[in-house]
Short mmCIF file of C-alpha atoms in Angstrom, two decimals:
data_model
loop_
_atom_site.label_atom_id
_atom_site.label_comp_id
_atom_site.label_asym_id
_atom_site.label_seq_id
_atom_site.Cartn_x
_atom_site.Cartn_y
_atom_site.Cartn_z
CA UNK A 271 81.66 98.54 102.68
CA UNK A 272 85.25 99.46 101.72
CA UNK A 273 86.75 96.42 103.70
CA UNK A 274 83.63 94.04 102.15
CA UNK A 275 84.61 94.99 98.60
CA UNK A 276 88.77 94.62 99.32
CA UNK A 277 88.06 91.45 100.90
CA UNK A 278 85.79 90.27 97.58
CA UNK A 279 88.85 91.66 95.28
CA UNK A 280 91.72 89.90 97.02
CA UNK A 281 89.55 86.74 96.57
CA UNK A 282 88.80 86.95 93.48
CA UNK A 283 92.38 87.81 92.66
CA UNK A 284 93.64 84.81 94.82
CA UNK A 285 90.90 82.70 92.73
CA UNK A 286 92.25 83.68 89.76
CA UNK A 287 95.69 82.90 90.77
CA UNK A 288 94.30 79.27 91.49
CA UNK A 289 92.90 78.61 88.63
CA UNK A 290 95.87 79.75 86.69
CA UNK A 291 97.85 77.01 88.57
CA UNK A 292 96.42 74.47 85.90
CA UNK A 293 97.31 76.38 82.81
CA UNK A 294 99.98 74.36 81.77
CA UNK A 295 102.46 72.17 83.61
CA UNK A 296 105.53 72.61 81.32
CA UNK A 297 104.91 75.86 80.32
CA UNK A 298 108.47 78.49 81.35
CA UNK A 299 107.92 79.95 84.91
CA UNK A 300 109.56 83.20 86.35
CA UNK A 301 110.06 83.93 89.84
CA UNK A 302 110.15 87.16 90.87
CA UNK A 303 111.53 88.35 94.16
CA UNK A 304 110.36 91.34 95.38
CA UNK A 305 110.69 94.45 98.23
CA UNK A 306 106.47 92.84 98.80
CA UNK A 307 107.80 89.36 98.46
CA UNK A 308 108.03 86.70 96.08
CA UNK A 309 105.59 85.71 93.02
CA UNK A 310 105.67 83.29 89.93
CA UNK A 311 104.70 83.40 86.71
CA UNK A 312 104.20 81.05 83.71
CA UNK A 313 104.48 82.53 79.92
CA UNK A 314 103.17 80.37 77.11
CA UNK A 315 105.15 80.49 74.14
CA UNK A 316 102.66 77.98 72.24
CA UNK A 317 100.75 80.44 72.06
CA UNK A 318 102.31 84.03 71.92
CA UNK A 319 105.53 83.11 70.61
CA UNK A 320 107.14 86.40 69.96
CA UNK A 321 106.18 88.23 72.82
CA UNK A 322 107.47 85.45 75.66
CA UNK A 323 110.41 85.16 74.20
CA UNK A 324 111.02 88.62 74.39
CA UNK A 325 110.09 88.51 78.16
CA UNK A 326 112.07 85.50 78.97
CA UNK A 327 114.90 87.57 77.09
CA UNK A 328 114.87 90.43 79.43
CA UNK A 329 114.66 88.31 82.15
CA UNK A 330 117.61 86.01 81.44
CA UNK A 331 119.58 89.56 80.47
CA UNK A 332 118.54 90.68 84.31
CA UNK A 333 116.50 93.91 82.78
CA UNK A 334 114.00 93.87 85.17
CA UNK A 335 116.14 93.33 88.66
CA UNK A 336 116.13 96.57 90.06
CA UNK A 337 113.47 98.36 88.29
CA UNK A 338 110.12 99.02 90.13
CA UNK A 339 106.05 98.66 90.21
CA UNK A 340 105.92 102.21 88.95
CA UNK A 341 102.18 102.60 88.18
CA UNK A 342 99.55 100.86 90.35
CA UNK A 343 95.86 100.99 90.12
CA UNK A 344 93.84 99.55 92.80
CA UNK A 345 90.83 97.23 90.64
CA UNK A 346 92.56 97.41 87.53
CA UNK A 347 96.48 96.19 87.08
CA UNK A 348 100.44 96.62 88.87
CA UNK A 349 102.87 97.34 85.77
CA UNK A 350 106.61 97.38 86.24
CA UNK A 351 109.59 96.49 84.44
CA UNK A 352 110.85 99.68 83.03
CA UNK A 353 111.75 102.27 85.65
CA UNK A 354 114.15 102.62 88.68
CA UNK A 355 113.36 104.12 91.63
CA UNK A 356 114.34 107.87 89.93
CA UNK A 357 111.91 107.18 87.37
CA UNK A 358 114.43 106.87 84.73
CA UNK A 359 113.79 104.69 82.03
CA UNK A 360 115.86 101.12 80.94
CA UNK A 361 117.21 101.08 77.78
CA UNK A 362 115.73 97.92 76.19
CA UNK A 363 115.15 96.54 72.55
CA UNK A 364 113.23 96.99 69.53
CA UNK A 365 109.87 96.80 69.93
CA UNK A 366 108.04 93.40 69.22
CA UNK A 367 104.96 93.56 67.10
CA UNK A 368 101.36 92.89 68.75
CA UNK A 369 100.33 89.52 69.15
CA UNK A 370 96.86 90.15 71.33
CA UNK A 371 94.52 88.77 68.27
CA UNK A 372 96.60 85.65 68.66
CA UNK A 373 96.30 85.41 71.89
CA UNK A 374 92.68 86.40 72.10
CA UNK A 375 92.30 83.37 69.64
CA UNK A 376 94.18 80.72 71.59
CA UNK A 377 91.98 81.81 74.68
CA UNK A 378 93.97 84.10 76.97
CA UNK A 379 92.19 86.88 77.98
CA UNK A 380 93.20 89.85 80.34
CA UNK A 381 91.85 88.25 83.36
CA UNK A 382 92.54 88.89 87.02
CA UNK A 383 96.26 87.41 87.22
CA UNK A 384 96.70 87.40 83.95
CA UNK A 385 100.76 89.07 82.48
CA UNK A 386 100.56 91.15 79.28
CA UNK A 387 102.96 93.74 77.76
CA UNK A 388 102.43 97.79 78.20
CA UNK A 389 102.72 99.09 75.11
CA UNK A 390 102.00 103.00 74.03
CA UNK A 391 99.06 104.06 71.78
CA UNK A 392 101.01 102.29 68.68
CA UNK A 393 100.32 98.52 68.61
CA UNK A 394 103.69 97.41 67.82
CA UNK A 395 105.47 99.02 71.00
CA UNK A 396 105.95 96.80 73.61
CA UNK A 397 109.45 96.14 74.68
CA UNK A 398 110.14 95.10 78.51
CA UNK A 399 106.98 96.88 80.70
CA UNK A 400 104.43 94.99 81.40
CA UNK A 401 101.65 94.71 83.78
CA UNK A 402 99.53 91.82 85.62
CA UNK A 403 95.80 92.28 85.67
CA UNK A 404 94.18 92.56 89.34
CA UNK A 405 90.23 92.16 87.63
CA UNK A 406 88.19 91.17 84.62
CA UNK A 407 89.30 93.90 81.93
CA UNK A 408 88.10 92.53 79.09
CA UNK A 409 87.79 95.78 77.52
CA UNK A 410 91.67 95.16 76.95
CA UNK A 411 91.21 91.63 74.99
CA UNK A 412 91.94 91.86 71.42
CA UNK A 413 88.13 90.75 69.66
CA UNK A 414 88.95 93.02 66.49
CA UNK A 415 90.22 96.23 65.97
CA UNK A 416 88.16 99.41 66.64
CA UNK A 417 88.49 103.18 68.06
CA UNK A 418 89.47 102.28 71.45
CA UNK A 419 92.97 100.37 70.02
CA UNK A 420 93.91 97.09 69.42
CA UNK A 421 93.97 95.55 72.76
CA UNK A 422 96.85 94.22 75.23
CA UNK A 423 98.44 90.52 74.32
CA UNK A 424 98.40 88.44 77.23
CA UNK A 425 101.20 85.92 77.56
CA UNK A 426 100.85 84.14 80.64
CA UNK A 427 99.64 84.08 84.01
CA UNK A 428 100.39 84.56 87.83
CA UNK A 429 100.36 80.95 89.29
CA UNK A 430 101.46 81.88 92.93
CA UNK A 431 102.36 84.38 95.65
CA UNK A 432 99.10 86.17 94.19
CA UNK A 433 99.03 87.34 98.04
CA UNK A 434 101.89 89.69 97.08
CA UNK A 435 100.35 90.45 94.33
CA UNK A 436 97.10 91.87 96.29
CA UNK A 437 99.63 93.56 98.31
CA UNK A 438 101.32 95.78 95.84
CA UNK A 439 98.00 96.32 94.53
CA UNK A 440 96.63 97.95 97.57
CA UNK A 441 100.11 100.03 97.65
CA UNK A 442 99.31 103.62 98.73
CA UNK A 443 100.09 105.40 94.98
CA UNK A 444 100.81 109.54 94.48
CA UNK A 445 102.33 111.56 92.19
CA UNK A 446 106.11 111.18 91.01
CA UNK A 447 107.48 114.04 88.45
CA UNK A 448 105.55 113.44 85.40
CA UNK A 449 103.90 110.25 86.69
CA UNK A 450 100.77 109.37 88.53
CA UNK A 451 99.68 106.09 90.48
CA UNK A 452 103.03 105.42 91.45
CA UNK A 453 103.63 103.37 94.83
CA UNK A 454 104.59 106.14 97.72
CA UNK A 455 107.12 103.21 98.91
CA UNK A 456 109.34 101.85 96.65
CA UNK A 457 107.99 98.40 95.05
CA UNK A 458 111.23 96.63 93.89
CA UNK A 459 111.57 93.78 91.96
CA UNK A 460 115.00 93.11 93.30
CA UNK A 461 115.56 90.36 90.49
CA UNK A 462 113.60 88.19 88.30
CA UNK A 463 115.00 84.91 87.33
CA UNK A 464 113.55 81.93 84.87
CA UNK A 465 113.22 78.61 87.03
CA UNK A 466 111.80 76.63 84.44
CA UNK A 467 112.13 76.28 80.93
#
């Protein structure tokens, strides 16, 4: 059964990953290279202006080579970008203000393969962590404010090597310190570079 429903997830995921692929052709792409291998994104800065450029900003400033996948949950999301391998945190920027009802209204949705920032308990928090969906959790889309928060703002999409991405996802996770679902191996994003604009 376990194997059945793995199978169905890395599908899906790959599907998603696909279908992404058609999102928009001029839209910024990031590659990262990684200790799994090698993945690309797309941000979309027509529609979540504030928060890509703050992601293309850490990107071009090299924030995220070197830091790690530090929390990994199998059917839910991989988040990295603001930990080394110690744990210890990046120093990074002010935080950007919340721009999920935005995206929620130009259509973006957390999706499987879809990239939106981490961000604590206060809206306006994000800085340089994010995470890439690995299913449907719409209970993270932004349809209005209520008790459980104020939802996640998607800015862009996984359009390929969504085969690494199923592969950090079904990383073998433990506790680390303070921290739980973090990879047993080291998952290193070894540098992260813009190769469109």
């Amino acid at each position: 059964m376990f194997s059945v429903t793995r199978r169905l997830a890395a599908a899906t995921l790959l599907a998603g990953c696909l279908a992404g692929s058609a999102w928009a052709a001029d839209a910024p792409r990031v590659k990262f290279v990684t200790s799994a291998g090698d993945f690309v994104v797309e941000v979309y800065p027509d529609k979540t202006p504030k928060t890509a450029e703050n992601f293309l900003q850490y990107v071009r400033d090299k924030h995220y080579d070197g830091t790690i996948f530090h929390r990994v949950i199998d059917r839910f999301m991989i988040q990295g970008g603001g930990v080394d391998k110690d744990m210890v945190e990046r120093k990074t920027r002010a935080p950007i203000p919340l721009e999920a009802q935005q995206a929620y209204g130009k259509g973006l949705r957390n999706t499987v393969g879809a990239l939106a920032m981490a961000r604590t308990n206060d809206p306006d928090s994000a800085t340089a962590q994010f995470f890439i969906n690995v299913a449907n959790n719409g209970f993270l889309n932004h349809t209005a404010p209520t008790a459980q928060g104020w939802g996640y703002a998607v800015f862009g999409k996984v359009v390929s090597g969504c085969d690494v991405v199923d592969k950090i996802e079904r990383t073998k996770t433990g506790r680390k310190g303070f921290h739980d679902d973090v990879p047993l191996e080291d998952v290193v994003i070894e540098k992260a570079v813009v190769v469109s604009e």
